[in-house]
Amino acid sequence: MKHVFFGAITGLMVGLLGLDLSMIAPDAVDWLATDDLAQQYLGWVGFRDTPWQLPLGAIRGYADPPGTTLGFVDAFPWFAVVMRLLAEWVPAVATWIGPAGQITGLWLILSLMLQGAIAAWIFHRLSPGNWPLLAGGTLIITLAPAWWHRMQWGHPALCGHWLILGALALALRSRKIDGPVGPGFFGTARAASQWLALQALASGLHPYIAAMTCAIGIASVHDRSKLRHSVTAAGMLVAVTGFVFWLFGYFSVNAVGSDKGGGGFHFFGADVLAFVNPMGSSALLPRFLRGWNKAGSYEGYAWVGAGALTAAVIVFTIRYLSPRKRKIKWAWSPPVMTALVLMALFSLGSNVRIGGFWVIDLEKPYALIDPLITTFRSAGRFIWPLYYAVLIQLMVLGSAIMQQKKFSRFEQGLVFALVTSLNVFDNSFFAREWFSTHGTDPVYARLAEIGAREVEIAALLPGARRANLVPAYLGSFSCRGIEAGKFRADDFVLWRAFGMWAARHRLASNSGAFARHDIGKLKAICATQMDDLMAGKLDPETVYVMPLESGRGAAENGAAIAAKSTCVTSGSAGAGFQFCRPG
């Protein structure tokens, strides 16, 4: 197990060097106010203050009504449940988490450690005792640009790429690249427990990743079993997925349904050239190669990095020039490779693009499977399994060629060090971009305005149980604009500032962002809330918070509230919030 420990330590070191250490501190929550991170953090805070119930990840006091679940706010349900249990049972952990603590930074570090550990296991199994490959390959996988890009976009639950690696590890052929090494894992109780445990984990961390691991599992079992056994095993994987989805409320949330019409399936596809398309993120490629980030291709970001691309060019050049070309033996079986390729084809979406240019329109054929594309509208993510398989195979093939050319272990290590160094420098874009733009989000100006009147606002809070944003923000829309069904960035900023303030004071709220909206139900909730306000039905234990700019807030709804309340205004005239407490 030394190689697994080495991989975990490698992932830890990469995480500590690549992430700001302040992101890991449990009381460091300011960085979570940006973009989609706010949804995950505020959902976690709401879950932590919700009594235990079924569904297990139910959240009340966040976007309440209707309420939601951990899964719909991308708050990695299993991890959140475990951390909450530890906080309740272990005083030291409760102190560490704190009253407004965050677990996102810890999750990111843990994900990198598991990514490194599983990558090391894979490389050790494919080439036992090959330390240059083990070290270099593990570093390449933990430095994978696809992982860092997803972190930069503020989707920590989708940074659980170690689950994809886990599925690829279980699906490995029971042989070295050059020949058989003995019986496989499948056909045993141990294999069943491994696959079912992995699928249960994935299903309770993110549905997209669960779909990927399930597809790999079904393909792998089909490769090793008779048809009857394959069908049974596939049914077990699907059943486990369904049970965990039920457990975390994906099927039973009151006002949260599924977006109609497929959402952005035509928009969020990967580019055909995704593996060689840095989309402006490369620190090494010249500027003219950075203009391919078209439409929603970022969901299928799969740039391999300058180091890995250089290695691929060298490896295939050597193979082409070699007088004796040996057939490439993939580490995975034909059924598994077929599943990976099919997922990559699905990742292209209905509008296929090459280099950012749309070339094929497949919207009509995909309309035949509308429920599938409605559920998995961000199709580009399905390129990740093939992405990691290609990276792993490339490293193994490069190592095999160096061994054939009689490179010493030291020389092999130097080559891997060069490839890794290129990828490190190439990836430096992510750290620079994150830390240079982190404080520029307009939400911080809003929070500063609130902070300037914190003493006066705090005087309104004794005895308050909740805070209501007027008008409410639900799903992806403010109630003032929900009829148009269009996302408005300024409403999103207002909600995040309000949400961070409410979480700081442990107040439940009527607002929150979450995935998959039933617009009809949300419209009904908005109408009920606004009718109550206009009728003067105010809760004395609620603080009403109204944005003032552009004729909203106090100008439209605030007169009835302010007439019966004590109010404090933050920010400049026409560009702040009004906080009102009835009574």
Coordinates of C-alpha atoms in Angstrom, one line a residue:
M1 CA 0.0 0.0 0.0
K2 CA 3.0 2.3 -0.1
H3 CA 2.1 3.5 -3.6
V4 CA -1.4 4.4 -2.4
F5 CA 0.0 6.4 0.5
F6 CA 2.4 8.1 -1.9
G7 CA -0.4 9.0 -4.2
A8 CA -2.5 10.5 -1.3
I9 CA 0.5 12.6 -0.1
T10 CA 1.1 13.7 -3.7
G11 CA -2.5 14.9 -3.9
L12 CA -2.2 16.6 -0.6
M13 CA 0.9 18.5 -1.6
V14 CA -0.6 19.5 -5.0
G15 CA -3.6 20.8 -3.2
L16 CA -1.7 22.7 -0.5
L17 CA 0.5 24.3 -3.2
G18 CA -2.3 25.0 -5.8
L19 CA -5.0 26.2 -3.5
D20 CA -4.9 29.2 -1.2
L21 CA -4.5 27.8 2.3
S22 CA -7.2 30.3 3.6
M23 CA -9.7 28.3 1.5
I24 CA -9.2 25.3 3.8
A25 CA -9.8 27.1 7.2
P26 CA -13.2 26.2 8.5
D27 CA -14.1 29.8 9.4
A28 CA -13.0 31.2 6.0
V29 CA -16.3 31.7 4.2
D30 CA -15.9 35.0 2.3
W31 CA -14.5 33.2 -0.8
L32 CA -17.7 31.2 -0.9
A33 CA -19.8 34.2 -1.8
T34 CA -18.7 34.0 -5.4
D35 CA -21.0 32.6 -8.1
D36 CA -22.2 29.0 -7.6
L37 CA -20.1 28.5 -4.5
A38 CA -22.7 30.5 -2.6
Q39 CA -25.4 28.0 -3.5
Q40 CA -23.3 25.1 -2.2
Y41 CA -22.2 26.9 1.0
L42 CA -25.6 28.4 1.9
G43 CA -27.3 25.0 1.2
W44 CA -24.8 23.4 3.6
V45 CA -25.6 25.9 6.3
G46 CA -29.3 25.3 5.8
F47 CA -28.9 21.6 6.0
R48 CA -26.8 21.8 9.2
D49 CA -29.6 23.7 10.9
T50 CA -32.4 21.4 9.7
P51 CA -33.6 18.6 12.0
W52 CA -32.7 15.1 10.8
Q53 CA -35.5 13.7 8.6
L54 CA -36.2 11.9 5.3
P55 CA -35.1 12.6 2.7
L56 CA -31.8 12.5 4.4
G57 CA -30.4 15.6 2.9
A58 CA -33.6 17.7 3.3
I59 CA -33.0 21.4 3.8
R60 CA -35.5 23.7 5.5
G61 CA -34.8 27.3 6.3
Y62 CA -33.1 27.8 2.9
A63 CA -35.4 28.8 0.0
D64 CA -38.2 28.0 2.4
P65 CA -40.8 27.6 1.0
P66 CA -40.3 25.3 -0.9
G67 CA -37.1 24.0 0.6
T68 CA -34.7 21.7 -1.2
T69 CA -32.1 19.0 -0.6
L70 CA -28.3 18.8 -0.5
G71 CA -28.3 17.2 -4.0
F72 CA -30.0 20.1 -5.6
V73 CA -27.5 22.6 -4.2
D74 CA -24.5 20.5 -5.2
A75 CA -23.4 20.2 -1.5
F76 CA -21.9 16.7 -1.8
P77 CA -24.6 14.9 0.3
W78 CA -22.6 12.0 1.7
F79 CA -19.7 14.2 2.8
A80 CA -22.1 16.8 4.3
V81 CA -23.9 14.1 6.3
V82 CA -20.7 12.6 7.6
M83 CA -19.3 16.0 8.6
R84 CA -22.6 16.9 10.4
L85 CA -22.6 13.6 12.3
L86 CA -19.0 14.1 13.3
A87 CA -19.8 17.7 14.4
E88 CA -22.6 16.4 16.6
W89 CA -20.7 13.4 18.1
V90 CA -17.2 14.7 18.3
P91 CA -16.8 18.0 20.2
A92 CA -13.4 18.7 18.6
V93 CA -14.9 18.5 15.2
A94 CA -17.9 20.7 16.2
T95 CA -15.5 23.3 17.4
W96 CA -13.5 23.1 14.2
I97 CA -16.5 23.5 12.0
G98 CA -17.8 26.4 14.0
P99 CA -21.3 28.1 14.0
A100 CA -20.8 29.4 10.4
G101 CA -18.0 27.1 9.3
Q102 CA -17.5 25.6 5.8
I103 CA -16.4 22.2 4.6
T104 CA -15.8 23.0 0.9
G105 CA -12.0 23.6 1.2
L106 CA -11.6 20.3 3.1
W107 CA -13.6 18.5 0.4
L108 CA -11.3 19.9 -2.3
I109 CA -8.2 18.7 -0.5
L110 CA -9.7 15.3 0.2
S111 CA -10.7 15.0 -3.4
L112 CA -7.2 15.6 -4.6
M113 CA -5.8 13.1 -2.1
L114 CA -8.2 10.4 -3.2
Q115 CA -7.4 11.3 -6.9
G116 CA -3.7 10.9 -6.2
A117 CA -4.2 7.6 -4.2
I118 CA -6.4 5.9 -6.9
A119 CA -4.1 7.1 -9.7
A120 CA -1.1 5.7 -7.9
W121 CA -3.0 2.4 -7.5
I122 CA -3.8 2.2 -11.2
F123 CA -0.2 3.0 -12.3
H124 CA 1.1 0.4 -9.8
R125 CA -1.2 -2.2 -11.1
L126 CA -0.4 -1.6 -14.7
S127 CA 3.3 -1.5 -14.2
P128 CA 4.3 -2.8 -10.7
G129 CA 7.5 -1.3 -9.3
N130 CA 7.8 1.4 -12.0
W131 CA 8.4 4.4 -9.7
P132 CA 9.1 6.9 -12.5
L133 CA 5.7 6.1 -14.0
L134 CA 4.0 6.0 -10.6
A135 CA 5.3 9.4 -9.5
G136 CA 5.0 11.2 -12.9
G137 CA 1.7 9.7 -13.8
T138 CA 0.2 10.5 -10.4
L139 CA 1.3 14.1 -10.6
I140 CA -0.1 14.4 -14.1
I141 CA -3.5 13.1 -12.9
T142 CA -3.6 15.4 -9.8
L143 CA -2.6 18.3 -12.0
A144 CA -5.3 17.5 -14.6
P145 CA -6.5 20.8 -16.0
A146 CA -10.1 19.4 -16.2
W147 CA -10.1 19.2 -12.4
W148 CA -8.7 22.6 -11.8
H149 CA -11.0 24.2 -14.4
R150 CA -14.0 22.7 -12.6
M151 CA -12.7 24.1 -9.3
Q152 CA -12.3 27.5 -10.8
W153 CA -15.8 27.5 -12.0
G154 CA -17.1 27.0 -8.5
H155 CA -18.4 23.5 -8.7
P156 CA -16.7 21.6 -5.8
A157 CA -19.1 18.6 -5.9
L158 CA -18.0 18.0 -9.6
C159 CA -14.4 17.9 -8.4
G160 CA -15.1 14.4 -7.3
H161 CA -13.2 13.0 -10.3
W162 CA -11.6 10.4 -8.0
L163 CA -14.9 8.5 -8.3
I164 CA -14.4 8.3 -12.1
L165 CA -10.9 7.1 -11.5
G166 CA -12.2 4.6 -9.0
A167 CA -14.5 3.1 -11.7
L168 CA -11.7 3.0 -14.2
A169 CA -9.6 1.2 -11.5
L170 CA -12.2 -1.4 -10.9
A171 CA -12.7 -1.9 -14.6
L172 CA -9.0 -2.5 -15.4
R173 CA -8.3 -5.6 -17.3
S174 CA -6.6 -8.2 -15.1
R175 CA -3.3 -7.9 -17.0
K176 CA -0.4 -5.8 -17.6
I177 CA -0.2 -3.9 -20.9
D178 CA 2.0 -6.6 -22.2
G179 CA 0.2 -9.7 -21.1
P180 CA -2.1 -11.5 -18.6
V181 CA -1.3 -11.5 -14.9
G182 CA -4.1 -13.7 -13.5
P183 CA -7.7 -13.8 -12.6
G184 CA -9.8 -10.6 -12.4
F185 CA -11.9 -9.0 -9.8
F186 CA -15.3 -9.8 -11.3
G187 CA -17.4 -12.8 -10.5
T188 CA -16.7 -12.5 -6.8
A189 CA -18.5 -11.1 -3.7
R190 CA -15.6 -8.8 -3.3
A191 CA -16.1 -7.4 -6.8
A192 CA -19.8 -6.9 -6.2
S193 CA -19.2 -5.0 -2.9
Q194 CA -16.6 -2.8 -4.5
W195 CA -18.8 -1.8 -7.4
L196 CA -22.0 -1.3 -5.3
A197 CA -20.1 0.7 -2.7
L198 CA -18.5 2.9 -5.4
Q199 CA -21.9 3.5 -7.1
A200 CA -23.6 4.3 -3.8
L201 CA -20.8 6.9 -3.0
A202 CA -21.1 8.4 -6.5
S203 CA -24.9 8.6 -6.3
G204 CA -24.7 10.5 -3.1
L205 CA -22.1 13.0 -4.3
H206 CA -23.3 14.1 -7.8
P207 CA -25.8 12.6 -10.3
Y208 CA -23.5 13.3 -13.3
I209 CA -20.6 11.4 -11.9
A210 CA -23.0 8.6 -10.8
A211 CA -24.2 8.2 -14.4
M212 CA -20.5 7.9 -15.5
T213 CA -19.5 5.3 -12.9
C214 CA -22.7 3.3 -13.6
A215 CA -22.0 3.2 -17.3
I216 CA -18.4 2.0 -16.7
G217 CA -19.6 -0.6 -14.2
I218 CA -22.2 -2.0 -16.5
A219 CA -19.7 -2.2 -19.4
S220 CA -17.1 -3.8 -17.2
V221 CA -19.5 -6.4 -15.8
H222 CA -20.7 -7.2 -19.3
D223 CA -17.1 -7.9 -20.3
R224 CA -16.6 -10.5 -17.6
S225 CA -19.9 -12.2 -17.2
K226 CA -22.6 -14.2 -18.9
L227 CA -25.5 -12.2 -20.3
R228 CA -27.8 -13.3 -17.4
H229 CA -25.2 -12.3 -14.8
S230 CA -24.5 -9.0 -16.7
V231 CA -28.2 -8.0 -16.6
T232 CA -28.4 -8.9 -12.9
A233 CA -25.3 -6.8 -12.1
A234 CA -26.5 -3.9 -14.2
G235 CA -29.8 -4.0 -12.4
M236 CA -28.1 -3.9 -9.0
L237 CA -26.1 -0.9 -10.0
V238 CA -29.2 0.9 -11.2
A239 CA -31.1 -0.1 -8.1
V240 CA -28.4 1.2 -5.8
T241 CA -28.4 4.5 -7.8
G242 CA -32.1 4.8 -7.5
F243 CA -32.2 4.1 -3.8
V244 CA -29.5 6.7 -3.0
F245 CA -31.3 9.2 -5.2
W246 CA -34.5 8.5 -3.2
L247 CA -32.6 8.7 0.1
F248 CA -31.3 12.2 -0.7
G249 CA -34.6 13.5 -2.1
Y250 CA -34.0 13.7 -5.8
F251 CA -37.5 12.4 -6.5
S252 CA -39.5 14.0 -3.7
V253 CA -38.8 17.7 -3.3
N254 CA -42.0 19.8 -2.9
A255 CA -41.5 22.6 -5.4
V256 CA -38.4 21.4 -7.2
G257 CA -39.0 19.5 -10.3
S258 CA -37.1 19.3 -13.6
D259 CA -36.6 22.0 -16.2
K260 CA -38.6 21.4 -19.3
G261 CA -37.3 21.1 -22.8
G262 CA -33.8 20.0 -22.2
G263 CA -32.4 23.3 -21.0
G264 CA -28.9 23.8 -22.4
F265 CA -28.2 20.4 -24.0
H266 CA -27.6 22.0 -27.3
F267 CA -25.4 24.7 -25.7
F268 CA -23.2 22.9 -23.1
G269 CA -21.6 20.3 -25.3
A270 CA -17.9 19.6 -25.5
D271 CA -15.8 20.6 -28.5
V272 CA -14.5 17.8 -30.8
L273 CA -11.0 19.2 -30.2
A274 CA -11.5 19.3 -26.4
F275 CA -8.3 17.4 -25.6
V276 CA -6.1 19.9 -27.5
N277 CA -8.4 23.0 -26.9
P278 CA -7.2 25.0 -23.9
M279 CA -9.9 27.6 -24.4
G280 CA -7.6 30.4 -23.3
S281 CA -6.4 28.7 -20.2
S282 CA -2.9 27.7 -21.4
A283 CA 0.0 29.8 -20.0
L284 CA 2.3 28.4 -22.8
L285 CA 0.4 28.3 -26.1
P286 CA 0.4 31.4 -28.2
R287 CA -2.5 33.7 -28.2
F288 CA -3.9 32.6 -31.6
L289 CA -4.7 29.2 -30.2
R290 CA -6.7 30.7 -27.4
G291 CA -9.8 31.7 -29.3
W292 CA -11.8 28.5 -29.3
N293 CA -14.0 29.0 -26.2
K294 CA -17.3 29.2 -28.0
A295 CA -20.8 29.1 -26.5
G296 CA -21.0 26.6 -23.6
S297 CA -18.0 24.4 -24.5
Y298 CA -16.5 25.1 -21.1
E299 CA -18.7 22.4 -19.6
G300 CA -16.7 19.9 -21.7
Y301 CA -13.3 21.4 -20.9
A302 CA -10.8 18.6 -21.3
W303 CA -7.5 20.2 -22.1
V304 CA -4.7 17.7 -21.3
G305 CA -2.1 20.3 -20.6
A306 CA 1.0 21.4 -22.5
G307 CA 3.2 18.7 -20.9
A308 CA 0.8 15.8 -21.7
L309 CA 0.3 17.2 -25.2
T310 CA 4.1 17.3 -25.8
A311 CA 4.4 13.8 -24.5
A312 CA 1.7 12.6 -26.8
V313 CA 3.4 14.2 -29.9
I314 CA 6.7 12.6 -28.9
V315 CA 5.2 9.2 -28.2
F316 CA 3.3 8.9 -31.4
T317 CA 6.2 10.3 -33.4
I318 CA 8.5 7.6 -32.1
R319 CA 5.9 4.9 -32.8
Y320 CA 5.4 6.2 -36.3
L321 CA 9.1 6.2 -37.0
S322 CA 9.7 2.9 -35.4
P323 CA 10.3 0.1 -37.9
R324 CA 8.5 -2.4 -35.6
K325 CA 5.2 -0.9 -34.5
R326 CA 3.7 -2.9 -31.7
K327 CA -0.1 -2.7 -31.4
I328 CA -1.3 -0.5 -28.5
K329 CA -3.0 -2.7 -25.9
W330 CA -5.5 -0.6 -23.9
A331 CA -5.7 -1.1 -20.2
W332 CA -9.5 -1.5 -20.5
S333 CA -11.6 -4.0 -22.4
P334 CA -13.4 -3.3 -25.6
P335 CA -16.8 -3.0 -23.8
V336 CA -15.4 -0.5 -21.3
M337 CA -13.7 1.5 -24.1
T338 CA -16.9 1.5 -26.1
A339 CA -18.7 2.9 -23.0
L340 CA -16.1 5.7 -22.7
V341 CA -16.3 6.6 -26.3
L342 CA -20.1 6.6 -26.3
M343 CA -20.1 8.9 -23.3
A344 CA -17.6 11.2 -25.1
L345 CA -19.9 11.2 -28.2
F346 CA -22.9 12.1 -25.9
S347 CA -20.7 14.9 -24.4
L348 CA -20.7 16.7 -27.8
G349 CA -24.4 17.6 -27.3
S350 CA -26.9 18.2 -30.1
N351 CA -24.9 21.0 -31.7
V352 CA -21.6 19.4 -32.6
R353 CA -18.7 21.9 -32.8
I354 CA -15.1 21.7 -34.0
G355 CA -12.7 24.5 -32.9
G356 CA -15.7 26.5 -31.7
F357 CA -17.6 26.3 -35.0
W358 CA -20.9 24.4 -35.1
V359 CA -20.8 21.8 -37.9
I360 CA -23.7 19.4 -37.2
D361 CA -27.2 19.9 -35.8
L362 CA -28.6 16.8 -34.0
E363 CA -31.4 18.5 -32.1
K364 CA -34.2 16.5 -33.9
P365 CA -32.7 13.0 -33.2
Y366 CA -32.0 13.9 -29.6
A367 CA -35.6 15.1 -29.1
L368 CA -36.5 11.4 -29.2
I369 CA -34.7 11.0 -25.8
D370 CA -35.9 14.2 -24.3
P371 CA -36.0 12.9 -20.6
L372 CA -32.4 11.9 -20.8
I373 CA -31.1 15.2 -22.2
T374 CA -33.4 17.1 -19.8
T375 CA -31.7 15.4 -16.9
F376 CA -28.1 15.6 -18.2
R377 CA -28.3 18.9 -20.1
S378 CA -24.6 19.8 -19.3
A379 CA -23.5 17.0 -21.6
G380 CA -19.9 18.2 -22.0
R381 CA -19.0 16.7 -18.6
F382 CA -19.4 13.2 -20.0
I383 CA -16.0 13.5 -21.7
W384 CA -14.2 13.2 -18.4
P385 CA -14.0 9.3 -18.3
L386 CA -12.4 9.1 -21.7
Y387 CA -10.2 12.1 -20.8
Y388 CA -8.7 10.3 -17.8
A389 CA -8.4 7.0 -19.6
V390 CA -6.4 8.7 -22.4
L391 CA -4.1 10.5 -19.9
I392 CA -3.4 7.2 -18.0
Q393 CA -2.8 5.2 -21.2
L394 CA -0.5 8.0 -22.6
M395 CA 1.7 7.8 -19.5
V396 CA 1.8 4.0 -19.5
L397 CA 2.6 3.9 -23.3
G398 CA 5.3 6.6 -22.8
S399 CA 6.9 4.6 -20.0
A400 CA 6.8 1.4 -22.1
I401 CA 8.5 3.1 -25.0
M402 CA 11.3 4.5 -22.7
Q403 CA 11.8 1.0 -21.4
Q404 CA 12.1 -0.4 -24.9
K405 CA 14.7 2.3 -25.7
K406 CA 16.7 1.2 -22.6
F407 CA 16.2 4.4 -20.7
S408 CA 17.5 4.2 -17.2
R409 CA 15.1 4.8 -14.2
F410 CA 16.9 8.1 -13.7
E411 CA 16.4 9.1 -17.3
Q412 CA 12.7 8.1 -17.2
G413 CA 12.3 10.2 -14.1
L414 CA 13.8 13.2 -15.8
V415 CA 11.4 12.9 -18.7
F416 CA 8.4 12.6 -16.4
A417 CA 9.7 15.6 -14.4
L418 CA 9.9 17.7 -17.6
V419 CA 6.3 16.7 -18.6
T420 CA 5.1 17.4 -15.1
S421 CA 6.9 20.8 -15.0
L422 CA 5.3 21.8 -18.3
N423 CA 1.9 21.0 -17.0
V424 CA 2.5 22.8 -13.7
F425 CA 3.5 26.0 -15.5
D426 CA 0.7 25.6 -18.0
N427 CA -1.8 25.2 -15.2
S428 CA -0.6 28.3 -13.4
F429 CA -3.3 30.2 -15.3
F430 CA -5.9 28.8 -13.0
A431 CA -4.3 30.0 -9.8
R432 CA -3.6 33.4 -11.3
E433 CA -7.0 33.8 -12.7
W434 CA -8.8 32.7 -9.5
F435 CA -6.8 34.9 -7.2
S436 CA -6.8 37.9 -9.5
T437 CA -10.6 37.9 -10.0
H438 CA -11.7 36.5 -6.6
G439 CA -12.2 39.9 -4.9
T440 CA -13.8 41.6 -8.0
D441 CA -17.2 40.0 -7.7
P442 CA -19.7 42.8 -7.1
V443 CA -21.2 40.8 -4.1
Y444 CA -18.3 42.0 -2.0
A445 CA -19.2 45.6 -2.5
R446 CA -22.7 44.7 -1.3
L447 CA -21.4 42.9 1.7
A448 CA -19.2 45.9 2.6
E449 CA -22.2 48.2 2.4
I450 CA -24.1 45.9 4.8
G451 CA -21.1 45.7 7.1
A452 CA -20.9 49.5 7.4
R453 CA -24.3 49.5 9.0
E454 CA -23.9 46.2 10.9
V455 CA -24.4 47.7 14.4
E456 CA -27.7 49.4 13.4
I457 CA -28.9 46.2 11.6
A458 CA -27.9 44.0 14.5
A459 CA -30.3 46.0 16.7
L460 CA -33.2 44.6 14.6
L461 CA -32.2 41.0 15.2
P462 CA -33.0 40.0 18.8
G463 CA -35.8 37.4 18.7
A464 CA -35.7 37.1 14.9
R465 CA -35.9 33.6 13.5
R466 CA -35.7 34.3 9.7
A467 CA -35.0 36.9 7.1
N468 CA -37.0 37.3 3.9
L469 CA -35.7 38.9 0.7
V470 CA -38.4 41.0 -1.0
P471 CA -38.9 39.9 -3.7
A472 CA -37.7 36.4 -3.0
Y473 CA -35.0 34.6 -5.1
L474 CA -35.8 31.0 -5.9
G475 CA -33.9 28.6 -8.1
S476 CA -32.4 30.9 -10.7
F477 CA -34.8 33.7 -10.7
S478 CA -36.1 36.6 -8.6
C479 CA -39.8 36.6 -8.1
R480 CA -39.9 40.0 -9.8
G481 CA -38.7 38.5 -13.1
I482 CA -39.8 34.9 -12.9
E483 CA -42.6 35.5 -15.4
A484 CA -40.0 36.1 -18.0
G485 CA -38.1 32.9 -16.9
K486 CA -34.8 34.6 -17.5
F487 CA -31.7 34.6 -15.3
R488 CA -30.6 38.1 -14.2
A489 CA -27.0 38.5 -13.0
D490 CA -27.9 41.5 -10.8
D491 CA -30.6 39.5 -8.9
F492 CA -28.1 36.7 -8.4
V493 CA -25.6 39.2 -6.8
L494 CA -28.4 40.6 -4.5
W495 CA -29.4 37.2 -3.4
R496 CA -25.8 36.1 -2.6
A497 CA -25.2 39.2 -0.5
F498 CA -28.4 38.7 1.4
G499 CA -27.8 35.0 1.8
M500 CA -24.3 35.4 3.2
W501 CA -25.6 38.0 5.7
A502 CA -28.5 35.8 6.8
A503 CA -26.2 32.8 7.2
R504 CA -23.8 34.8 9.4
H505 CA -26.7 35.4 11.8
R506 CA -28.1 31.9 11.5
L507 CA -31.4 33.1 10.1
A508 CA -33.6 31.0 8.0
S509 CA -34.7 32.6 4.7
N510 CA -37.2 32.5 1.9
S511 CA -34.6 32.6 -0.8
G512 CA -32.0 30.3 -2.3
A513 CA -30.5 29.0 -5.5
F514 CA -30.9 25.4 -6.5
A515 CA -30.9 23.2 -9.6
R516 CA -33.9 21.9 -11.5
H517 CA -36.9 24.3 -11.2
D518 CA -40.6 23.7 -11.7
I519 CA -41.4 27.2 -12.8
G520 CA -45.1 26.8 -12.3
K521 CA -44.7 25.9 -8.7
L522 CA -42.2 28.7 -8.1
K523 CA -44.6 31.2 -9.6
A524 CA -47.3 30.1 -7.3
I525 CA -45.0 30.5 -4.3
C526 CA -43.9 34.0 -5.4
A527 CA -47.6 35.1 -5.9
T528 CA -48.6 33.9 -2.5
Q529 CA -45.7 35.7 -0.8
M530 CA -46.3 39.0 -2.6
D531 CA -50.1 38.8 -1.9
D532 CA -49.4 38.4 1.8
L533 CA -47.0 41.3 1.8
M534 CA -49.4 43.6 0.0
A535 CA -52.2 42.6 2.4
G536 CA -49.9 43.6 5.3
K537 CA -49.4 40.1 6.7
L538 CA -46.1 40.5 8.4
D539 CA -44.3 38.1 10.8
P540 CA -42.9 39.9 13.8
E541 CA -40.1 37.4 14.0
T542 CA -38.9 38.0 10.5
V543 CA -36.5 40.7 9.1
Y544 CA -37.6 41.9 5.7
V545 CA -34.8 42.8 3.4
M546 CA -35.5 44.9 0.2
P547 CA -33.1 46.0 -2.5
L548 CA -33.6 49.6 -3.3
E549 CA -32.2 50.2 -6.8
S550 CA -34.0 50.5 -10.1
G551 CA -37.4 51.1 -8.6
R552 CA -37.5 47.7 -6.8
G553 CA -37.7 46.9 -3.1
A554 CA -38.9 49.7 -0.9
A555 CA -40.4 51.6 -3.9
E556 CA -42.7 48.8 -4.8
N557 CA -43.2 46.6 -1.8
G558 CA -41.5 48.5 1.0
A559 CA -44.2 51.1 1.8
A560 CA -46.5 48.6 3.4
I561 CA -43.7 47.0 5.3
A562 CA -41.9 50.2 6.4
A563 CA -45.1 51.7 7.7
K564 CA -45.3 48.9 10.3
S565 CA -41.6 48.4 10.9
T566 CA -38.3 49.8 12.2
C567 CA -36.0 50.0 9.2
V568 CA -32.2 50.5 8.5
T569 CA -30.8 51.3 5.1
S570 CA -27.4 50.2 3.9
G571 CA -25.5 51.4 0.9
S572 CA -25.9 54.6 -1.0
A573 CA -29.3 56.1 -2.0
G574 CA -30.9 53.9 -4.7
A575 CA -28.2 51.2 -4.5
G576 CA -28.5 49.4 -1.2
F577 CA -30.8 47.3 1.0
Q578 CA -33.5 48.3 3.4
F579 CA -33.7 46.0 6.5
C580 CA -37.1 46.2 8.3
R581 CA -38.4 44.5 11.4
P582 CA -42.2 44.7 12.1
G583 CA -43.4 45.8 15.5

